[in-house]
Short mmCIF file of C-alpha atoms and ligand atoms in Angstrom, two decimals:
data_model
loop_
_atom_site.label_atom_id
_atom_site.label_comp_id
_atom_site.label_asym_id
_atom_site.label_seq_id
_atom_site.Cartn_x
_atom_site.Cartn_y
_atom_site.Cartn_z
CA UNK A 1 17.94 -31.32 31.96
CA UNK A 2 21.93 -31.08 31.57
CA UNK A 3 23.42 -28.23 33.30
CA UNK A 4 23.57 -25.16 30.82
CA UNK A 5 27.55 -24.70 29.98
CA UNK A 6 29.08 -21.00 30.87
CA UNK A 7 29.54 -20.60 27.27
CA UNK A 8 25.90 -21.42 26.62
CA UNK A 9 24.92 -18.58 29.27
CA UNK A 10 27.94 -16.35 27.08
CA UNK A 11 25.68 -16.99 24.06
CA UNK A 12 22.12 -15.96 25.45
CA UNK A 13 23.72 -12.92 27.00
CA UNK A 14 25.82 -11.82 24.25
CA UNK A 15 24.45 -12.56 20.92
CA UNK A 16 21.08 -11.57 19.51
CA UNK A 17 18.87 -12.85 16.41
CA UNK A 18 15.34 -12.51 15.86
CA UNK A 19 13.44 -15.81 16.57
CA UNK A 20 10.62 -17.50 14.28
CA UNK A 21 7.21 -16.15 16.04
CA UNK A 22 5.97 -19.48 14.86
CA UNK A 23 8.48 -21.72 17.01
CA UNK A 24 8.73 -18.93 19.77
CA UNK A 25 4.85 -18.12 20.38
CA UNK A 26 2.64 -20.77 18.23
CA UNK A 27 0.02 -19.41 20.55
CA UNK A 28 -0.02 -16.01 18.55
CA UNK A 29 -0.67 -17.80 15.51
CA UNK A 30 -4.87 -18.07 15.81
CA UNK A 31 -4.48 -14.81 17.26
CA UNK A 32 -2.98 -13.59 14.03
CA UNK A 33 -5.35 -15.86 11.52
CA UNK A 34 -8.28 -14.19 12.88
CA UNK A 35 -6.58 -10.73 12.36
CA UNK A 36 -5.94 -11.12 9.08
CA UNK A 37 -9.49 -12.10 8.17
CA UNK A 38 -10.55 -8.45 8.33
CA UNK A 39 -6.87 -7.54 6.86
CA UNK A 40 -8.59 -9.46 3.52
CA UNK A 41 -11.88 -8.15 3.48
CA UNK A 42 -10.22 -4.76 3.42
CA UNK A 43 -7.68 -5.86 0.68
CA UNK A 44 -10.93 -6.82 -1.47
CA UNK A 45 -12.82 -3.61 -0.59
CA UNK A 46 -10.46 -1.14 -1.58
CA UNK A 47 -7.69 -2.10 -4.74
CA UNK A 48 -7.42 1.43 -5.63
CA UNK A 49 -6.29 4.51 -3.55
CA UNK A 50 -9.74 5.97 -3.43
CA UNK A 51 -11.62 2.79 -2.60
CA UNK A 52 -8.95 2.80 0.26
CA UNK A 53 -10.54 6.23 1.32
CA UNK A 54 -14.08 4.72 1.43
CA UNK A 55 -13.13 1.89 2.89
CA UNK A 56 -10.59 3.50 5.95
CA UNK A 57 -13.54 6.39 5.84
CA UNK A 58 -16.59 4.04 6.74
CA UNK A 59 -14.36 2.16 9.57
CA UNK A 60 -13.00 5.27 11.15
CA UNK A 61 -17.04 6.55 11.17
CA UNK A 62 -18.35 3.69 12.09
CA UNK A 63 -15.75 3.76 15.53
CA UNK A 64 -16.87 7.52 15.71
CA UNK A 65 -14.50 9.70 14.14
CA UNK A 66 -15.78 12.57 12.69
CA UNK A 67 -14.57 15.01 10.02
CA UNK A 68 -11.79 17.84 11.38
CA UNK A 69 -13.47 20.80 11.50
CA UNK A 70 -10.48 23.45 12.04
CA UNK A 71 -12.20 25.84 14.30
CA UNK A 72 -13.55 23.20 16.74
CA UNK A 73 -12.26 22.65 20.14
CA UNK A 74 -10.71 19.16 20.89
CA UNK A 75 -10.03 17.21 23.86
CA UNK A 76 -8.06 14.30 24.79
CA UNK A 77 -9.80 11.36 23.30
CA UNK A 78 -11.73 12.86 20.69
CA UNK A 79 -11.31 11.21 17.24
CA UNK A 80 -11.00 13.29 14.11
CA UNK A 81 -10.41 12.56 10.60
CA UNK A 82 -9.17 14.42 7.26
CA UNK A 83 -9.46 13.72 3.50
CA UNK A 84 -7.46 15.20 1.36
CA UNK A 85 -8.80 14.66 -2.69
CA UNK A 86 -11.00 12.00 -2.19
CA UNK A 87 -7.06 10.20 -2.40
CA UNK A 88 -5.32 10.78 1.19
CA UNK A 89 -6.73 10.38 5.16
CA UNK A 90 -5.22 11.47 8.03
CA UNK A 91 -6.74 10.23 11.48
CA UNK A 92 -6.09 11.38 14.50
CA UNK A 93 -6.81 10.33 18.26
CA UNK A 94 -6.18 13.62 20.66
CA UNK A 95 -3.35 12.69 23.57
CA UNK A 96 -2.73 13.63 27.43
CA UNK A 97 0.21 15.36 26.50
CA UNK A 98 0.47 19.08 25.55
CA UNK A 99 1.21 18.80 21.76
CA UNK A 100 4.38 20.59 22.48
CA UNK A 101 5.31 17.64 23.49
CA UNK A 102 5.23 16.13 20.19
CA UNK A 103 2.89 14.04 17.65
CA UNK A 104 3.02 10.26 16.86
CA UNK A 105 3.10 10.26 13.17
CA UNK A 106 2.60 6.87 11.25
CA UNK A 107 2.67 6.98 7.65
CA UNK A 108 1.30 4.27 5.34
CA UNK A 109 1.19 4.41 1.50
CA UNK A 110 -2.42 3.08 -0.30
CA UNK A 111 -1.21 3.25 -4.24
CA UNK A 112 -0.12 0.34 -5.32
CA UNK A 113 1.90 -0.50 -8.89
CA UNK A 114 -1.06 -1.30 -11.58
CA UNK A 115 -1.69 -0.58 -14.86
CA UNK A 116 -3.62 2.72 -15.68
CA UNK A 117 -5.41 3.76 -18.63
CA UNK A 118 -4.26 6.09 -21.23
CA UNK A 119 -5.90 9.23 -21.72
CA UNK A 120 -7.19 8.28 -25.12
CA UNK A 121 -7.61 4.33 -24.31
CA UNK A 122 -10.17 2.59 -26.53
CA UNK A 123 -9.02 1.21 -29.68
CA UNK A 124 -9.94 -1.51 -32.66
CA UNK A 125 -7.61 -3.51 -34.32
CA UNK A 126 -7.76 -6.27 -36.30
CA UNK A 127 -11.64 -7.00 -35.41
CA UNK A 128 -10.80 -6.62 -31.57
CA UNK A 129 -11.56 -3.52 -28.89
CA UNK A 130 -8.19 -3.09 -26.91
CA UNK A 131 -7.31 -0.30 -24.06
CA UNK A 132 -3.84 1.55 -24.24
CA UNK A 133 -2.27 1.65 -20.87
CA UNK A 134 0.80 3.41 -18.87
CA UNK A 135 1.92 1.54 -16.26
CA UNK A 136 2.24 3.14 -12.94
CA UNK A 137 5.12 2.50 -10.33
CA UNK A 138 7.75 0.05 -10.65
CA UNK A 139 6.19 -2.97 -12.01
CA UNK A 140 7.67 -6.22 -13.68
CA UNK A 141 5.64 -6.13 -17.17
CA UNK A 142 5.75 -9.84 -17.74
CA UNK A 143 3.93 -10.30 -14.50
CA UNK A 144 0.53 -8.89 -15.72
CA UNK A 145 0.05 -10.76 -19.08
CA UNK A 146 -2.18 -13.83 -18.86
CA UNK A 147 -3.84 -13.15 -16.15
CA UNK A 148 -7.45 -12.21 -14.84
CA UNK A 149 -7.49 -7.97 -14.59
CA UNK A 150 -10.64 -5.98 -13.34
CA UNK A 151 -11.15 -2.12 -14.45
CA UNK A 152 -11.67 0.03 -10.89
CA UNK A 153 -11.69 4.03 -11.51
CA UNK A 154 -13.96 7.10 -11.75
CA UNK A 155 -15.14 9.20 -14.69
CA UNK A 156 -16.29 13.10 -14.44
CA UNK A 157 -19.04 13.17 -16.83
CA UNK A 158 -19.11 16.52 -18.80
CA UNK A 159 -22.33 17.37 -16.84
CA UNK A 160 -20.15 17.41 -13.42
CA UNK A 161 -21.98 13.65 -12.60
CA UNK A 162 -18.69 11.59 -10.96
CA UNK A 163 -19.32 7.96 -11.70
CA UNK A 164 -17.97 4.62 -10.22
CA UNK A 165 -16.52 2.25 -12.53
CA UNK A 166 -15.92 -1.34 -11.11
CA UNK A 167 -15.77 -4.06 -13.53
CA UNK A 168 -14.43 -7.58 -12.78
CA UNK A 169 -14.57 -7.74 -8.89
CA UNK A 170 -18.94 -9.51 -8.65
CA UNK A 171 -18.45 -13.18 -9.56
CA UNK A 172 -21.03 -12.45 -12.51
CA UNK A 173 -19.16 -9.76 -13.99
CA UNK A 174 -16.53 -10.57 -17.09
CA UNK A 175 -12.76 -10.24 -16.53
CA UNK A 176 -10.26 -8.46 -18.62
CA UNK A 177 -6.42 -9.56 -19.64
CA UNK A 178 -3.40 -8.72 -21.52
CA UNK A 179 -2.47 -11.26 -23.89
CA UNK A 180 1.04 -12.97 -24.30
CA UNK A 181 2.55 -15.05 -26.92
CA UNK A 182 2.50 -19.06 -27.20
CA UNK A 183 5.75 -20.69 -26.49
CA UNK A 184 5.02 -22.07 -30.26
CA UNK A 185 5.83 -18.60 -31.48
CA UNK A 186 7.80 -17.11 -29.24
CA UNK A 187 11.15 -18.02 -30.43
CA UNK A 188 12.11 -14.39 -31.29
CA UNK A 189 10.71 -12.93 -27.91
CA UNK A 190 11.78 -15.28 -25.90
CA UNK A 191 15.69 -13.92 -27.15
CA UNK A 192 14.42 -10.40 -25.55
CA UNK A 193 16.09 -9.99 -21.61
CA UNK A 194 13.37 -10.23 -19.54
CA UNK A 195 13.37 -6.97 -18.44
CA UNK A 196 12.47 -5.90 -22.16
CA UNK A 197 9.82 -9.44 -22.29
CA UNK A 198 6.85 -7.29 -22.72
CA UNK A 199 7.16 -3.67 -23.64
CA UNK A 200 4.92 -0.89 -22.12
CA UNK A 201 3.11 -0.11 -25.49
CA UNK A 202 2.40 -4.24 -25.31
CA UNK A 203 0.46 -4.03 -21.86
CA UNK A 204 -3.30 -3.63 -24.11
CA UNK A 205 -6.08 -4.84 -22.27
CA UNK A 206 -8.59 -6.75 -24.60
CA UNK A 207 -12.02 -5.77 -23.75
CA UNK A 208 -14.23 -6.92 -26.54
CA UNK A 209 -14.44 -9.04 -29.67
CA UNK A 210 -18.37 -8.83 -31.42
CA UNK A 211 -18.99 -6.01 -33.76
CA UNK A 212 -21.82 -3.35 -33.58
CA UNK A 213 -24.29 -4.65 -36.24
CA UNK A 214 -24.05 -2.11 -39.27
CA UNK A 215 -22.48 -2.56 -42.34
CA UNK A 216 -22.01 1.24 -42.45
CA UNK A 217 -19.23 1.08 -39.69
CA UNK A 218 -15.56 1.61 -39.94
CA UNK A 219 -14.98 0.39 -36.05
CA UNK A 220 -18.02 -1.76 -35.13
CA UNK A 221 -16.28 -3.71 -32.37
CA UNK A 222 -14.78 -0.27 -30.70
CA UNK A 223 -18.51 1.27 -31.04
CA UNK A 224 -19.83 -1.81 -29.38
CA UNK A 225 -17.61 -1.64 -26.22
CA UNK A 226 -18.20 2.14 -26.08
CA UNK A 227 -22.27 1.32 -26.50
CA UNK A 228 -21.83 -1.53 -23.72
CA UNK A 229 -20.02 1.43 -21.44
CA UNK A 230 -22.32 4.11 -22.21
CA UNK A 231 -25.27 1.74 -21.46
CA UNK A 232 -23.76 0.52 -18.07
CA UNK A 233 -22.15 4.60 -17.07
CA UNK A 234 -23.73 6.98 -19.20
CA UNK A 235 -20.03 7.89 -20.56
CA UNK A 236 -18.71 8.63 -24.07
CA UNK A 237 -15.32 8.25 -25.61
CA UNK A 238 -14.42 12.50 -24.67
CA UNK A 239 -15.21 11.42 -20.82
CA UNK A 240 -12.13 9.09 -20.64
CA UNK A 241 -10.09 11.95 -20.82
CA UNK A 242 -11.92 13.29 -17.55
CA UNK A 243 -11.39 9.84 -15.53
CA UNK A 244 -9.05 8.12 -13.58
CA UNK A 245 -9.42 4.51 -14.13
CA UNK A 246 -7.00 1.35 -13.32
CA UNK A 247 -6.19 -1.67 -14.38
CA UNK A 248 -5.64 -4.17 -10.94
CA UNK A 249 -5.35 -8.15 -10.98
CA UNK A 250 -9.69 -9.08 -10.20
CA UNK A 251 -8.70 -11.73 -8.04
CA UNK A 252 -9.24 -11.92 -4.28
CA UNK A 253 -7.15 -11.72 -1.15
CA UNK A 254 -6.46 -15.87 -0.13
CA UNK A 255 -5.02 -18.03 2.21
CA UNK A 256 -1.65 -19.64 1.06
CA UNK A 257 0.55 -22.89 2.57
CA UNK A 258 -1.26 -25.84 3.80
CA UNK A 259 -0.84 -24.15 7.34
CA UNK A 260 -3.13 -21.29 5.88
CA UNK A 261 0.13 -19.10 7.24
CA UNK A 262 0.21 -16.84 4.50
CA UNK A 263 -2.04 -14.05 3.04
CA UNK A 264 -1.68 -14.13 -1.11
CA UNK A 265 -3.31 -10.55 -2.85
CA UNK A 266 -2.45 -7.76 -5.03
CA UNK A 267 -1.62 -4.28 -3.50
CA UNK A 268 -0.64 -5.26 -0.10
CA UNK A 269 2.36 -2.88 -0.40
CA UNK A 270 1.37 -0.65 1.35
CA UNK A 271 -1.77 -1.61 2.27
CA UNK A 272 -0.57 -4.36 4.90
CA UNK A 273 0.73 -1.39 6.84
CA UNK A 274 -2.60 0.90 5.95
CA UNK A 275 -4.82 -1.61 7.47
CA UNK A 276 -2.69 -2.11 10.85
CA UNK A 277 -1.84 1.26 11.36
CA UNK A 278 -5.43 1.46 11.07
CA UNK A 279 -6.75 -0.90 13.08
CA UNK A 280 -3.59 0.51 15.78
CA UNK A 281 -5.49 3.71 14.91
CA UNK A 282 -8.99 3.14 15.78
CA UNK A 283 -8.46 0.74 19.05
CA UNK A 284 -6.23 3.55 20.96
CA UNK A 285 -8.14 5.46 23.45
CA UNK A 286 -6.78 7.46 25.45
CA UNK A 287 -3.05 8.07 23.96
CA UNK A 288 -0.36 9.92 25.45
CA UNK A 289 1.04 11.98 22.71
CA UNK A 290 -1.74 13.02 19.70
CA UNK A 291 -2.01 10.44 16.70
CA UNK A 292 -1.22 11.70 13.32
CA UNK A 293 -1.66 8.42 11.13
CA UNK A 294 -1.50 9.14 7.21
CA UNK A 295 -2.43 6.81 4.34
CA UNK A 296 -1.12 8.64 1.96
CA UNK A 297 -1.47 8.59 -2.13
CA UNK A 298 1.33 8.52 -4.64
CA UNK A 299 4.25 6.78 -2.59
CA UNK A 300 5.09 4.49 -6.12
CA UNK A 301 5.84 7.40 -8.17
CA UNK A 302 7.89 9.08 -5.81
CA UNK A 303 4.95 10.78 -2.92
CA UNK A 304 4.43 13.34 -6.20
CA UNK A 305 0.89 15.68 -6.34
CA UNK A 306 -0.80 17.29 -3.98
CA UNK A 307 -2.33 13.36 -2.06
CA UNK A 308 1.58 12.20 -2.18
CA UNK A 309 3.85 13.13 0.78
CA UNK A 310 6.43 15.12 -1.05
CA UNK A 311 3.89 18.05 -0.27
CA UNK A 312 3.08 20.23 2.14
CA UNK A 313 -0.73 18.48 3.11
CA UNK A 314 0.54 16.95 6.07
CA UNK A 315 2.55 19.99 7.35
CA UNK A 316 -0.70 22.12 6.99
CA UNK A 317 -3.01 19.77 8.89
CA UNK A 318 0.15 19.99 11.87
CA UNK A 319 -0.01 23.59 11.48
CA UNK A 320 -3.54 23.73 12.17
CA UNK A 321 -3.41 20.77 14.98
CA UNK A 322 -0.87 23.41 16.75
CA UNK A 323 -2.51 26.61 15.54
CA UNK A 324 -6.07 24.86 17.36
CA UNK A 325 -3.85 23.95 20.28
CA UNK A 326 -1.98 27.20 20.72
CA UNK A 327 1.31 25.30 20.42
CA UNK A 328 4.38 26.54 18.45
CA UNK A 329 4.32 24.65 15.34
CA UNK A 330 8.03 24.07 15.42
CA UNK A 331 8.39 22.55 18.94
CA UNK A 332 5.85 20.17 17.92
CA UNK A 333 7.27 19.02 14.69
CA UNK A 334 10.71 19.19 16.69
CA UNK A 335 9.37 16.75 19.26
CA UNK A 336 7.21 14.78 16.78
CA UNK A 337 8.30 10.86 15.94
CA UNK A 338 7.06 9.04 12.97
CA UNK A 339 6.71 5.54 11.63
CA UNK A 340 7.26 5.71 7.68
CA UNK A 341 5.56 2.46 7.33
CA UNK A 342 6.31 0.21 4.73
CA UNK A 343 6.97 -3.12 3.15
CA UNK A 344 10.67 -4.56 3.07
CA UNK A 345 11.81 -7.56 0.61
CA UNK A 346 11.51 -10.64 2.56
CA UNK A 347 14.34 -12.63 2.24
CA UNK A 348 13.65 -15.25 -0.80
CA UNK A 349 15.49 -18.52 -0.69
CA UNK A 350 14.19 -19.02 -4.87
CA UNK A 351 16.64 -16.00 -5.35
CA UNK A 352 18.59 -15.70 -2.42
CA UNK A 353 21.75 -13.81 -3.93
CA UNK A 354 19.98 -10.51 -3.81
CA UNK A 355 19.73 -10.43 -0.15
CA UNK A 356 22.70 -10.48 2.54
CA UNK A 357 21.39 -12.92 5.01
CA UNK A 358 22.47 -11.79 7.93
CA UNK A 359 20.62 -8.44 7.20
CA UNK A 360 17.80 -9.29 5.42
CA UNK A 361 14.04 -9.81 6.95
CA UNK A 362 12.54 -12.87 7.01
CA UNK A 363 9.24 -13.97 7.18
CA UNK A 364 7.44 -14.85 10.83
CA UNK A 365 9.93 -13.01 12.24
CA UNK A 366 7.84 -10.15 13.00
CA UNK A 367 7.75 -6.84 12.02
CA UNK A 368 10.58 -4.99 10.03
CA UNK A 369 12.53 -2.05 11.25
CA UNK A 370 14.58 -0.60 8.26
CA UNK A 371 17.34 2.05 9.28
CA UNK A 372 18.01 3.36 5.86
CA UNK A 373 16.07 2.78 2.38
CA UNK A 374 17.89 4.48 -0.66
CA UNK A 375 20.53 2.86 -3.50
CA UNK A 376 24.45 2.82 -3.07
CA UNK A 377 25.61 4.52 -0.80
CA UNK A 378 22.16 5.24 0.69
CA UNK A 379 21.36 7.69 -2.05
CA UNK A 380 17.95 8.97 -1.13
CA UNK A 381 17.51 7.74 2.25
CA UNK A 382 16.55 9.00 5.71
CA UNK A 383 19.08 6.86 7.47
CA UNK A 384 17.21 7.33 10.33
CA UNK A 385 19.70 8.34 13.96
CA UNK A 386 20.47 5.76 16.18
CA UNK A 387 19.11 7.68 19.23
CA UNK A 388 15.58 7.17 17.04
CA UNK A 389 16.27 3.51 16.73
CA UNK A 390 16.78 3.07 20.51
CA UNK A 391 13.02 4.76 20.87
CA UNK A 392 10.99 2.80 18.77
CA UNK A 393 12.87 -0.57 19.71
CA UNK A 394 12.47 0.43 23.25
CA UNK A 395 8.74 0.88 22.65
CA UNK A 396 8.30 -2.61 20.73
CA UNK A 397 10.82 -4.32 23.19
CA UNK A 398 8.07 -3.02 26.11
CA UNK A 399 5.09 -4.55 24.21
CA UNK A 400 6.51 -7.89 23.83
CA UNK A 401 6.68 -6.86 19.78
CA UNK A 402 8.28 -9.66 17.68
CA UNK A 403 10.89 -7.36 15.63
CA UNK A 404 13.98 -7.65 13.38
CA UNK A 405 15.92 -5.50 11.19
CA UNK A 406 16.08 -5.65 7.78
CA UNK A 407 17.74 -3.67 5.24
CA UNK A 408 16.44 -3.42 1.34
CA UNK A 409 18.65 -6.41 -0.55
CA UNK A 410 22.65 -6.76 -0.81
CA UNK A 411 24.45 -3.43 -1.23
CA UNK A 412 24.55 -2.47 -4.78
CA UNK A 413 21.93 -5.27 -5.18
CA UNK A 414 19.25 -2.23 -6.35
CA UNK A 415 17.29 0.01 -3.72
CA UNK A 416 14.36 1.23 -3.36
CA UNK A 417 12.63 4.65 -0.95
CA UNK A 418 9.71 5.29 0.78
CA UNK A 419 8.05 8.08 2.47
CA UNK A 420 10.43 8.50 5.29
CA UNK A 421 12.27 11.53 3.43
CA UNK A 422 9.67 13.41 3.01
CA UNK A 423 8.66 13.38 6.84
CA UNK A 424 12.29 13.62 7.93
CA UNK A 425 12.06 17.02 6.01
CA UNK A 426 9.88 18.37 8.12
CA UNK A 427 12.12 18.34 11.13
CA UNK A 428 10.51 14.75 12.18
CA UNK A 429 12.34 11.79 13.60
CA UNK A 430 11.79 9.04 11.44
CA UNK A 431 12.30 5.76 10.57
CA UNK A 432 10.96 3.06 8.65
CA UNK A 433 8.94 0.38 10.12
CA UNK A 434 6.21 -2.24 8.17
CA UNK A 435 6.15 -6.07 6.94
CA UNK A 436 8.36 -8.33 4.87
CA UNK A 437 6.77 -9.20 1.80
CA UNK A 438 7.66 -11.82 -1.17
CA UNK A 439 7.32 -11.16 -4.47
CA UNK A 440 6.85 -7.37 -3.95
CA UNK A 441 4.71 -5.51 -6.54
CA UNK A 442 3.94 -8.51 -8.73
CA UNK A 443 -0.04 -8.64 -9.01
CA UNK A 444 0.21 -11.63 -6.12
CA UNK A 445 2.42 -10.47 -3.25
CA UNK A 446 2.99 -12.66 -0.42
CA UNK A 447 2.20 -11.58 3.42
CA UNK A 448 3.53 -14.09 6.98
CA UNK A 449 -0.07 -13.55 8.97
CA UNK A 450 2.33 -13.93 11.93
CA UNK A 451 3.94 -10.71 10.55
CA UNK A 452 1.04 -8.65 9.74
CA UNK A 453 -0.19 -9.37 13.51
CA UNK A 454 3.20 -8.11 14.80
CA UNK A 455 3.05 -5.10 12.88
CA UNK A 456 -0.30 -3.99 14.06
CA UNK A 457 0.97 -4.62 17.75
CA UNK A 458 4.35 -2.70 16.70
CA UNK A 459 1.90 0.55 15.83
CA UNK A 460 -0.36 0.20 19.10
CA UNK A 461 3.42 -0.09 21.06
CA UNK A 462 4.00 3.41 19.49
CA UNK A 463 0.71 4.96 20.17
CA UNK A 464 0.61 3.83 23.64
MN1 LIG B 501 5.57 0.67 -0.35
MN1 LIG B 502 6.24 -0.19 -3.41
#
């Protein structure tokens, strides 16, 4: 081998870039394919904020975590969890370490963008049975025409009865879609910006096309589809206005690249960083500072409501961690760091003038640390302290954590926030941390498995 130059040596001391994981350690890569197998099982399990309850609920059980009870006595090691609405968990894994001492917070988002039903949904027109629908967080409307949706949601029956819907998930059940226009006719739309492509009162799911038989009828196909749900739920036309039900993309959670080196699924912001900070979760044992780790409801329309962070749920279950503890409540937030993990933008090379290359994220480059979220001039961000950037590296750097930093896009390019506000607020070091994704909040968002490994090492780094 030729003998390394002195400015060669300059250049490894001095300069620093985040490798590809996939040139760097290839070894990680089976490591990180078998990983993500249960990453996809839980992506298919849970496509709505409460199936993401059930499903973190039954794995946090199963590895024997058992319901906070506020007036119990804990000890280092025991595992506790807390549901807030049947919407938001917190789990936590008791530490060494006085709580004065300070929490480990890590908080992940489980809402994802979708299309929800309207109140008053179910409509006929022209010989078809159609459902109204607002849209809920920042979505790209064009994106969900044309493609296979399934209906996931719950309905309180008059009588008190809560009911499961699920349709479109069992490979016998019948899909639902929003229609779009043939390029044949689409002259005049297709002069619309895209932005205004399809309109919000043009996202109607078609759910039906036979009529009721009976010549008497003024809506036959409506009173079919309503007959067809009140056979399958027991529900009436009054009950959608006591239900919650959404409107997500019915396919499953896949394997993309001929390397396999991708995961391609709806709803993986935020639920890439639910499932490892999970998984980071469940496999710490004995940790030295106490685990707070939130999934956390609402995040896409701004952590609003009572299961979103923008409210006090997560301060009370502190207060009641120090209040059980005998700890001031102030010392431990005081003390306390927290992960606000979420998804970055991934740098795209399709669109690459959005991004500023040289601080964007990439994909299998690891996990992202983002400093500051927010628009212009970091409008709405937690622009987390450089002292709090020195700990988490630190921690990741220890681990052997493939890392790099990322910021949001090119200045002025847009924005975007996430949780790490609301935490901040509570007298919390924070900063963001979670995986780059491509093609963010369309209904088929695009993981690096090599990145969704290093993120769930990056969160047992920080519990440790
Ligand atoms: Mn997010
Ligand atoms: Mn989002």
């Amino acid at each position: 081998m030729a003998k390394r130059t002195k400015g060669q040596d300059l250049v490894e001391k001095l300069t620093w870039s985040a490798p590809n994981i996939g040139k760097e350690a290839p070894k990680q890569t089976s490591k990180a394919n078998k990983f993500c197998e249960g990453y996809k099982q839980f992506l298919n399990e849970a496509k709505t904020e409460r199936e993401c309850v059930t499903a973190i609920v039954y794995r946090l059980s199963k590895a024997g975590y058992r319901p906070y009870d506020k007036h119990a006595v804990y000890q280092p090691g025991d595992k506790v969890y807390y549901v807030n609405r049947k919407k938001s968990v917190i789990a936590t894994t008791f530490g060494e370490e006085p709580m004065e001492e300070g929490l480990r917070l890590n908080g992940a988002h489980i809402d994802s963008p979708r299309l929800d039903l309207k109140p008053n949904p179910l409509y006929e027109k022209d010989d078809m049975a159609l459902f109204k629908t607002h849209y809920y967080g920042g979505i790209r409307k064009y994106q969900w025409t044309a493609i296979p949706l399934a209906i996931h949601g719950v309905v309180v029956k008059k009588n008190g009865e809560i009911v499961n819907v699920v349709i479109g998930e069992d490979e016998r059940d019948p899909v639902f879609c929003v229609t779009d226009l043939l390029p044949h006719l689409a002259a005049k739309q297709n002069e619309r910006k895209l932005g205004d492509g399809i309109r919000g009162e043009e996202l109607n799911v078609v759910i039906g096309s036979l009529p009721y038989q009976d010549e008497e009828i003024k809506e036959p196909v409506k009173l079919l589809a309503l007959q067809m749900l009140y056979e399958k739920y027991g529900m009436t036309e009054a009950d959608f206005y006591r239900a919650e039900i959404e409107i997500v993309p019915a396919f499953k959670a896949v394997d993309v690249g001929l390397d396999r080196s991708m995961v391609g699924a709806y709803g993986q912001d935020d639920r890439v960083c639910a499932y490892t900070a999970l998984m980071a979760e469940i496999e710490m044992e004995n940790p030295a500072h106490t685990t707070v780790t939130i999934f956390a409801d609402k995040e896409e329309i701004g952590s609003e409501g009572n299961t979103g962070l923008n409210s006090d749920f997560v301060l009370h279950y502190v207060e009641d961690l120090a209040e059980q503890a005998g700890a001031d409540i102030r010392t431990v937030l005081r003390n306390s760091l927290c992960l606000s993990s979420d998804v970055n933008a991934a740098y795209d090379p399709t669109f690459a003038d959005v991004f500023e290359p040289k601080n964007a994220s990439y994909i299998n480059r690891g996990c992202v640390l983002t400093k500051y979220t927010g628009a212009r001039g970091k409008s709405g961000s937690n622009d987390a302290s450089a002292e709090t950037m020195a700990k988490v590296i630190a921690m990741m750097d220890a681990e052997g954590v493939y890392w790099q930093a990322g910021e949001l896009g090119a200045v002025d390019a847009g924005g975007g926030g996430t949780i790490a506000k609301f935490v901040s607020h509570m007298d919390v070091d924070t900063v963001d941390l979670g995986v780059p994704v491509l093609s963010m909040h369309s209904p088929f968002e695009l993981t690096a498995k090599l990145d969704v490994f290093n993120t769930y090492k990056a969160f047992k780094a920080f519990y440790k």
